[in-house]
Every structure is written in C-alpha cells, then in structure tokens.
C-alpha positions as CSV (number, residue, x, y, z in Angstrom):
1,X,-39.9,96.4,48.9
2,X,-37.9,94.3,51.3
3,X,-40.1,91.2,50.6
4,X,-39.5,91.7,46.8
5,X,-35.7,91.8,47.2
6,X,-35.8,88.7,49.4
7,X,-37.9,86.9,46.9
8,X,-35.6,87.9,44.0
9,X,-32.6,86.6,45.9
10,X,-34.2,83.3,46.6
11,X,-35.1,83.0,43.0
12,X,-31.4,83.6,42.0
13,X,-30.3,81.0,44.6
14,X,-32.8,78.4,43.3
15,X,-31.6,78.9,39.7
16,X,-28.0,78.7,40.8
17,X,-28.5,75.4,42.6
18,X,-30.5,73.9,39.7
19,X,-27.7,74.8,37.3
20,X,-25.1,73.2,39.6
21,X,-27.1,70.0,39.8
22,X,-27.5,69.8,36.0
23,X,-23.9,70.4,35.6
24,X,-23.0,67.5,38.0
25,X,-25.4,65.2,35.9
26,X,-23.7,66.2,32.7
27,X,-20.3,65.4,34.1
28,X,-21.5,61.9,35.2
29,X,-22.9,61.0,31.8
30,X,-19.6,61.8,30.1
31,X,-17.8,59.0,31.9
32,X,-17.6,56.0,29.4
33,X,-19.3,52.8,30.4
34,X,-17.1,49.5,30.4
35,X,-18.7,47.8,27.4
36,X,-18.0,44.0,26.9
37,X,-18.6,41.8,23.8
38,X,-19.1,38.1,23.6
39,X,-17.0,35.4,22.0
40,X,-19.0,32.3,21.0
41,X,-17.4,29.1,19.9
42,X,-19.9,27.5,17.5
43,X,-21.0,23.9,17.8
44,X,-20.1,21.2,15.3
45,X,-16.2,21.2,15.8
46,X,-14.9,17.6,15.7
47,X,-11.6,15.9,16.1
48,X,-10.3,18.8,18.4
49,X,-11.3,21.7,20.6
50,X,-11.2,25.5,20.6
51,X,-11.0,27.4,23.8
52,X,-10.5,31.0,25.0
53,X,-9.5,32.4,28.4
54,X,-13.1,33.9,28.9
55,X,-16.3,34.5,27.1
56,X,-16.5,38.4,27.2
57,X,-13.8,40.9,26.2
58,X,-13.7,44.6,25.9
59,X,-13.1,46.2,22.4
60,X,-9.4,46.5,21.7
61,X,-8.5,43.7,24.0
62,X,-6.2,40.9,22.7
63,X,-8.0,37.5,22.5
64,X,-6.1,34.3,22.6
65,X,-7.5,31.2,20.9
66,X,-6.1,27.9,22.1
67,X,-6.2,24.9,19.6
68,X,-6.1,21.3,20.7
69,X,-6.3,18.6,18.1
70,X,-7.2,15.0,19.0
71,X,-4.8,12.2,18.2
72,X,-3.4,12.5,14.6
73,X,-5.9,15.3,13.7
74,X,-4.5,18.7,12.6
75,X,-6.0,22.1,12.3
76,X,-7.7,22.7,9.0
77,X,-9.5,26.0,9.0
78,X,-10.3,28.5,11.7
79,X,-12.5,31.5,11.2
80,X,-13.5,34.4,13.5
81,X,-16.3,36.4,12.3
82,X,-18.4,39.4,13.5
83,X,-22.2,39.2,13.7
84,X,-22.2,40.9,10.3
85,X,-20.2,37.9,8.9
86,X,-17.1,39.9,8.4
87,X,-13.9,37.8,9.0
88,X,-11.2,39.1,11.4
89,X,-7.5,38.8,10.8
90,X,-5.7,36.2,12.9
91,X,-2.1,35.8,13.7
92,X,-0.2,33.2,15.6
93,X,0.7,29.5,14.9
94,X,-1.1,26.2,14.8
95,X,-1.4,26.0,18.6
96,X,-2.5,29.6,19.4
97,X,-4.2,32.2,17.3
98,X,-4.8,35.8,18.3
99,X,-7.0,38.7,17.3
100,X,-8.1,42.1,18.6
101,X,-11.7,42.3,19.9
102,X,-13.9,44.6,17.8
103,X,-16.8,46.6,19.0
104,X,-19.2,43.7,18.4
105,X,-19.9,40.1,19.3
106,X,-17.9,37.5,17.4
107,X,-18.1,33.7,16.6
108,X,-15.3,31.2,16.2
109,X,-15.5,28.0,14.0
110,X,-12.7,25.5,13.2
111,X,-12.2,22.3,11.4
112,X,-9.7,19.5,12.3
113,X,-8.5,17.1,9.5
114,X,-7.6,13.4,9.9
115,X,-5.0,11.7,7.7
116,X,-6.6,9.8,4.8
117,X,-7.4,6.3,5.8
118,X,-8.1,3.2,3.5
119,X,-9.1,-0.1,5.1
120,X,-7.8,-3.3,3.6
121,X,-10.3,-4.0,0.8
122,X,-10.0,-7.2,-1.3
123,X,-10.9,-6.7,-4.9
124,X,-13.3,-9.2,-6.5
125,X,-11.9,-12.4,-8.0
126,X,-11.2,-12.0,-11.8
127,X,-10.0,-8.3,-11.3
128,X,-7.5,-7.7,-14.1
129,X,-4.3,-6.3,-12.6
130,X,-0.7,-6.3,-13.7
131,X,-0.6,-10.1,-13.4
132,X,-3.9,-10.4,-15.3
133,X,-6.9,-12.3,-13.6
134,X,-4.6,-15.0,-12.2
135,X,-3.7,-13.0,-9.1
136,X,-5.7,-11.4,-6.3
137,X,-5.5,-7.8,-5.5
138,X,-6.3,-5.5,-2.5
139,X,-6.3,-1.8,-1.8
140,X,-4.6,-0.6,1.4
141,X,-3.2,2.7,2.5
142,X,-3.3,5.9,0.4
143,X,-0.9,7.8,-1.8
144,X,-0.9,10.7,-4.4
145,X,-1.5,9.1,-7.8
146,X,-3.8,10.7,-10.2
147,X,-3.5,14.3,-11.7
148,X,-6.2,16.6,-10.6
149,X,-9.0,17.3,-13.2
150,X,-9.5,20.9,-14.3
151,X,-12.9,21.0,-12.7
152,X,-11.4,20.6,-9.2
153,X,-10.4,23.7,-7.3
154,X,-7.8,23.5,-4.5
155,X,-8.2,25.4,-1.2
156,X,-4.6,25.7,0.2
157,X,-6.0,27.3,3.4
158,X,-7.3,23.9,4.4
159,X,-4.4,21.5,4.6
160,X,-3.0,18.6,6.6
161,X,0.6,17.4,7.0
162,X,0.9,13.6,6.5
163,X,4.4,12.2,6.7
164,X,6.6,14.1,4.3
165,X,3.7,15.5,2.3
166,X,1.2,18.3,2.8
167,X,-2.3,17.5,1.4
168,X,-4.7,20.2,0.4
169,X,-8.5,19.9,0.2
170,X,-10.1,20.0,-3.2
171,X,-13.6,21.2,-4.1
172,X,-14.6,17.5,-4.6
173,X,-13.8,16.9,-0.9
174,X,-10.8,14.9,-1.8
175,X,-7.1,15.5,-0.7
176,X,-4.3,16.5,-3.1
177,X,-0.6,16.6,-3.0
178,X,1.4,19.4,-4.7
179,X,4.2,18.3,-7.0
180,X,6.8,20.0,-9.2
181,X,6.6,19.3,-12.9
182,X,9.7,18.6,-15.0
183,X,12.2,20.2,-12.6
184,X,10.6,23.6,-13.1
185,X,8.7,26.0,-10.9
186,X,5.3,24.8,-12.2
187,X,3.2,22.7,-9.9
188,X,0.5,20.0,-10.4
189,X,-1.9,18.4,-7.9
190,X,-2.1,14.6,-7.5
191,X,-5.2,13.1,-6.0
192,X,-4.7,11.0,-2.8
193,X,-6.1,7.5,-3.6
194,X,-6.0,4.0,-2.1
195,X,-2.9,2.0,-3.0
196,X,-3.5,-1.1,-5.0
197,X,-1.3,-4.1,-4.2
198,X,-0.8,-7.6,-5.8
199,X,-0.9,-10.6,-3.4
200,X,2.5,-12.3,-4.5
201,X,2.1,-15.1,-1.8
202,X,-0.6,-16.0,0.7
203,X,1.6,-18.1,2.9
204,X,4.8,-15.9,3.3
205,X,7.4,-16.8,5.9
206,X,7.7,-13.2,7.0
207,X,9.8,-14.0,10.2
208,X,11.8,-16.8,8.7
209,X,10.7,-19.5,11.2
210,X,8.7,-21.7,8.8
211,X,5.4,-20.5,10.2
212,X,3.6,-19.1,7.1
213,X,-0.1,-19.7,7.7
214,X,-2.2,-16.9,6.3
215,X,0.7,-14.2,5.9
216,X,0.3,-12.4,2.7
217,X,3.2,-10.8,0.9
218,X,2.0,-7.6,-1.0
219,X,3.8,-5.7,-3.8
220,X,2.6,-2.4,-5.0
221,X,1.0,-2.5,-8.4
222,X,2.7,0.6,-9.7
223,X,5.9,2.5,-9.0
224,X,4.7,5.0,-6.3
225,X,7.7,7.3,-6.2
226,X,11.4,7.7,-7.1
227,X,14.3,7.8,-4.5
228,X,18.0,7.5,-4.7
229,X,19.3,4.3,-3.2
230,X,22.0,6.2,-1.5
231,X,23.3,9.9,-1.9
232,X,27.0,9.3,-2.9
233,X,28.4,6.7,-5.2
234,X,32.1,7.0,-4.4
235,X,32.3,7.3,-0.6
236,X,32.5,4.4,1.8
237,X,31.4,4.7,5.4
238,X,32.7,3.0,8.5
239,X,30.1,1.7,11.1
240,X,31.1,-0.6,14.0
241,X,34.5,-1.0,12.3
242,X,32.9,-2.4,9.2
243,X,33.2,-0.7,5.7
244,X,29.8,0.3,4.5
245,X,29.6,0.5,0.7
246,X,27.2,2.8,-1.1
247,X,25.3,-0.3,-2.2
248,X,24.5,-1.4,1.4
249,X,20.8,-1.8,1.9
250,X,20.8,-1.7,5.7
251,X,22.4,1.8,5.8
252,X,20.7,3.1,2.6
253,X,18.7,6.2,2.0
254,X,15.9,4.2,0.4
255,X,15.4,2.0,3.5
256,X,15.2,5.2,5.6
257,X,12.7,6.6,3.2
258,X,10.5,3.4,3.3
259,X,10.4,3.0,7.1
260,X,10.8,6.5,8.4
261,X,14.2,6.1,10.1
262,X,17.6,7.8,10.0
263,X,20.6,6.7,8.2
264,X,24.3,7.4,8.3
265,X,25.7,9.8,5.6
266,X,29.2,10.8,4.5
267,X,29.6,13.5,1.9
268,X,33.3,12.9,1.0
269,X,36.2,10.7,2.2
270,X,37.4,13.5,4.4
271,X,34.0,14.5,5.9
272,X,32.6,13.5,9.2
273,X,29.8,10.9,9.3
274,X,26.5,12.3,10.4
275,X,23.0,11.0,10.9
276,X,20.5,12.1,8.2
277,X,17.1,12.5,9.9
278,X,15.2,13.7,6.8
279,X,12.7,10.8,6.9
280,X,12.7,10.2,10.7
281,X,9.1,9.3,11.7
282,X,7.8,10.6,8.3
283,X,8.8,8.1,5.7
284,X,6.6,6.1,3.3
285,X,5.3,4.0,6.2
286,X,4.0,7.0,8.0
287,X,2.8,8.9,4.9
288,X,0.9,6.0,3.2
289,X,-0.7,4.5,6.4
290,X,-2.5,5.8,9.4
291,X,-1.5,4.7,12.9
292,X,-4.2,2.0,12.9
293,X,-3.2,0.8,9.4
294,X,0.5,0.5,10.4
295,X,-0.6,-1.9,13.2
296,X,-1.9,-4.3,10.5
297,X,1.5,-4.4,8.8
298,X,3.7,-7.3,10.1
299,X,7.3,-6.9,10.8
300,X,9.3,-8.9,8.2
301,X,12.8,-10.3,8.7
302,X,14.6,-8.9,5.7
303,X,17.5,-11.1,4.9
304,X,20.6,-9.8,2.9
305,X,22.8,-12.9,2.6
306,X,24.3,-14.5,-0.5
307,X,21.2,-16.6,-1.1
308,X,19.1,-13.3,-1.3
309,X,21.3,-12.2,-4.1
310,X,21.0,-15.3,-6.3
311,X,17.9,-16.1,-8.3
312,X,15.7,-19.0,-7.1
313,X,16.6,-21.1,-10.2
314,X,20.4,-20.4,-10.0
315,X,21.6,-24.0,-9.9
316,X,19.5,-24.9,-13.0
317,X,20.8,-21.9,-15.1
318,X,23.4,-22.4,-17.8
319,X,27.0,-22.2,-16.4
320,X,27.8,-19.2,-18.6
321,X,24.8,-17.4,-17.1
322,X,25.9,-18.5,-13.6
323,X,29.4,-17.1,-14.1
324,X,28.4,-14.0,-16.0
325,X,25.3,-12.8,-14.4
326,X,25.8,-14.0,-10.9
327,X,29.7,-14.3,-10.6
328,X,29.6,-18.0,-9.8
329,X,27.6,-17.3,-6.7
330,X,30.0,-14.8,-5.2
331,X,29.3,-11.2,-4.1
332,X,31.9,-9.3,-2.0
333,X,29.3,-6.6,-1.2
334,X,26.9,-8.8,0.7
335,X,26.6,-7.7,4.3
336,X,24.7,-10.7,5.7
337,X,22.4,-8.4,7.7
338,X,19.0,-9.4,9.1
339,X,16.6,-6.4,9.5
340,X,13.2,-6.1,11.0
341,X,11.3,-3.8,8.8
342,X,7.6,-3.2,8.0
343,X,8.3,-1.8,4.4
344,X,11.0,-3.3,2.2
345,X,12.2,-3.9,-1.3
346,X,12.3,-7.3,-2.8
347,X,15.6,-9.1,-3.3
348,X,16.8,-11.0,-6.4
349,X,15.8,-14.3,-4.7
350,X,12.3,-13.0,-3.7
351,X,11.7,-11.5,-7.1
352,X,12.6,-14.6,-9.0
353,X,10.7,-16.7,-6.6
354,X,7.4,-14.9,-7.1
355,X,7.9,-14.0,-10.7
356,X,8.8,-17.3,-12.3
357,X,12.6,-17.4,-11.9
358,X,15.3,-15.9,-14.0
359,X,14.6,-16.5,-17.6
360,X,17.4,-16.8,-20.1
361,X,15.4,-16.7,-23.3
362,X,14.5,-13.0,-23.1
363,X,10.8,-13.6,-22.8
364,X,10.1,-11.9,-19.5
365,X,6.5,-11.0,-19.9
366,X,6.9,-7.3,-18.7
367,X,3.2,-7.0,-18.0
368,X,3.6,-9.5,-15.1
369,X,7.2,-8.9,-14.0
370,X,7.1,-5.1,-14.3
371,X,4.9,-2.3,-13.3
372,X,2.6,-0.9,-16.1
373,X,1.2,2.4,-15.7
374,X,2.9,5.1,-13.6
375,X,6.2,6.7,-14.6
376,X,7.2,9.5,-12.2
377,X,8.8,12.3,-14.0
378,X,10.2,14.1,-10.9
379,X,7.1,13.1,-9.0
380,X,4.5,13.4,-11.7
381,X,2.9,10.2,-13.2
382,X,3.0,9.9,-16.9
383,X,1.8,7.2,-19.2
384,X,2.3,7.7,-23.0
385,X,-1.0,7.1,-24.7
386,X,0.5,5.1,-27.5
387,X,2.3,2.7,-24.9
388,X,-0.4,1.2,-22.7
389,X,2.1,-1.2,-21.2
390,X,4.8,1.4,-20.6
391,X,7.1,0.4,-17.8
392,X,10.0,1.8,-15.9
393,X,12.9,0.1,-14.0
394,X,12.4,-0.4,-10.3
395,X,14.7,-1.0,-7.4
396,X,15.5,-4.4,-5.9
397,X,17.6,-4.4,-2.7
398,X,20.4,-6.8,-3.8
399,X,23.9,-5.2,-4.6
400,X,25.8,-5.8,-7.8
401,X,28.8,-8.1,-7.4
402,X,31.1,-6.1,-9.7
403,X,30.7,-2.5,-8.5
404,X,30.0,-1.3,-4.9
405,X,27.8,1.6,-6.2
406,X,25.4,-0.5,-8.5
407,X,22.2,-2.1,-7.4
408,X,20.2,-4.8,-9.1
409,X,16.9,-3.6,-10.6
410,X,14.0,-5.0,-12.6
411,X,14.6,-3.6,-16.1
412,X,11.9,-2.5,-18.5
413,X,11.9,-5.9,-20.2
414,X,11.3,-7.7,-16.8
415,X,14.8,-8.9,-16.2
416,X,16.4,-8.7,-12.7
417,X,19.9,-7.6,-13.2
418,X,22.5,-4.8,-12.8
419,X,23.9,-2.5,-15.4
420,X,25.9,0.7,-15.4
421,X,22.8,2.8,-15.2
422,X,21.8,1.4,-11.8
423,X,24.1,3.7,-9.8
424,X,22.9,4.2,-6.2
425,X,22.4,7.9,-7.1
426,X,19.9,7.2,-10.0
427,X,16.9,9.4,-9.7
428,X,14.6,7.9,-12.3
429,X,14.4,4.3,-10.9
430,X,11.1,3.7,-9.3
431,X,10.2,2.6,-5.8
432,X,7.9,-0.5,-5.7
433,X,7.4,-1.2,-2.0
434,X,6.6,-4.6,-0.5
435,X,4.9,-5.5,2.9
436,X,3.3,-8.3,4.7
437,X,-0.1,-8.6,6.4
438,X,-2.2,-11.4,8.0
C-alpha cells in the first residue's frame, strides 16, 4: 500500500513539473519579436540622389528621405510604395520627405528634372521669317509660346521651377507653363519651345571698341511677353544725387526683368526708396537660358546717350521732322549711362540702323519692322485668324523728349516714335529682347 501511495505522489509531482515547464514556454512565446522591414532605393535615378539613414526600419518608425539634386536639377516626382504597389503618404519639403514605416518592405523611386535647354541652331538659308528670306534665323533658348493642344494632359505633380516660371510635364513629355487668361481665374498652358531669333547684324560692335568680327546681334522674332517699363509714371527717384525719371532705362523695371537684377522703386513722392528684388537671379535671362546657354551670350555695352535717341538718318530728314519728332536733337531725359548687360532693348538709333532708317513716307513695311504673330493678352498669345500679319507695339529703350514718363516704341505700322499711350506703366506693349553671340 505504501508503494502505491509513493507512486501516486510521484505521478502528481511529475505532472506538476510538466505543467510548470509548459507554462514557462507559453510565457516565452508571448514576447513579440523585433521585426524589421527593408527600404530599397530603386536603380535608374539620374540628376540627383535619394538616401535614408539606414536600410531596415521597424513598423511605425519615422523614415527620413534625404533629397540631393545635382546642379540645376530639381526634384520632379518621388514615390514610396509597398511590395503590393500601394503608395504611401509623404510629408516634408523638397529637401527632406518623411513617412511612417508599414509592416512590409517598401521601395523608393524619384525623378530629377533639368531646365529645358536649346542649343544654338541655325535655320537653313531661305527660311521665311519676319524679314522674309533675306535674313538668317536661329533658335536659341526656350520660352512658353504655343497653347497646349486638347490631347495633351498635364501632370502638375511633376514640375520644375525655371526663373520666374514653374513648368509642368505634359503627357507628350514636353514642358508647359500655366498662364491666366483675360485677367480671370481661368488658366491655359503654353508649351515651352525654342526661341527663334533674327540675325540683325553679323558684325556687331557689342563692346563699342570697333572690334566686330563675327559678333551677331539677335532680335527675338516675336513679342515674348509684356512688362511695364517702370511701375509709376509720376514719381521721380534720387540716386547718387541725380534725379531719376520714370523713363530712365538704367533703373527701369524692364531692365531688371530682362537681366535678373534688382532696381530702385519709389511708390510716391513721400515714400522711402527701396530695392525691388522681384526679378533677382530669375529674370528673362535665367528663365529663357540654362547656365551653359548664358555663357554663350556676350556682355553688350548698352549706350544711352543722345545719339542713341536719334535715328541713324537724322541729319538727312526734313527739318520739320527733325524739329517735331526729334526736338532738334535735344532730349533732357537722356542719362548718358553705359551699361554692361547680356539682354537689352534696342534704342532708336539701333532700330533705325538695322531696319532701314526712319521713313517719312509712312511705308514702314510692318512685316519687317514689326513682330508678326504673337500678341500676349495678359500672357496668352493670340493671333486673329483674319489678320495673319497682326502686330503689336513693342518697347525700345529710348525716352521721349517731351514727357519724362513716355518711352519710344515701335508702333503697329513699324514707326519708331513716342505717343501718349507709351507711358512707362503700359501693360500691353510687348517685350522683344535683343542679345549678342559669337
């Protein structure tokens, strides 16, 4: 009997020990394992790099993505997807993006965009431009010009900032700029295309030292934009103890716009003068041309003396025209400045030099002396179908002699002159840039 009791007690002890061991095993398996998931940056990323602090993260952990573009490139698209191809939500800015690590591996891919670039390309002899087949033409630089076709879709998630514009990628793999229409809230997209230029002169004395071999003066074939000459027509400024009139080209809004520089502005006679940096490093020069293209543009000595105001054939004009149109060769608003710019407007003298002088008979051949095709209505090009030679006035840089807030322009009929409509604050006069290359 004693043996049976001892055997029974041993059996109970064995069962008790076994249960305790199983209990300990169950407790061990309930402790969660530290599971990590991988972040893989896909191949094929060009013009920049994408990095993270490590390659494995636990679920719920914050992941930082560091974005480094090369040179002038900018981030286009960046996507983080699970292995099931589900996109994850990203936050942050252009330099750093973040997301929360899910319970799965993820991949990262990004695109970096470069500004549009257009090498100098000479169009074939006989190309029929604004001056017919008698001039040579080139394409150089790029600018928004043609309205988007209905078939093209725009992806605003893929964009690039170029100068003062933002370009968006179209389904045709081209870039487009977004423009307001008719001062409303409606937008249209303009396709970024090579700029066409007319060669006005193949031996241009760009630095005014009589060395002209092979220097080409170019003028845009169309009015590329509109821009006020200056912001206020009735306020003079004072710089280095000199009175600066609204018609002064050196300190104008339009020169700052063309070259990406600042200019001095004064809102009223009682206001303080301040520097307007709206176009600083992002003017027409930086928008239309890549850094490599800008290096191909020569610096021109832009002269604003009394000769620049007078037409090239001034002495041969009728005396009544000399006295009436040109004030007997006098202009109190000439500042005699010599500027070193890459982009500039033509003067009266330059315009009449390269466009056949000032013509008294009214036959100014607008197709040659004026720009044909693009009229910017608040930034949107428009050409009436029934007016194939439709032209708009465009700015010159020479001031009027009679009023200090009026600028000489090329009128619709091709005449270089001033009139009461050419106030510095005019918003419908086109910008036709000029530049010089080797």
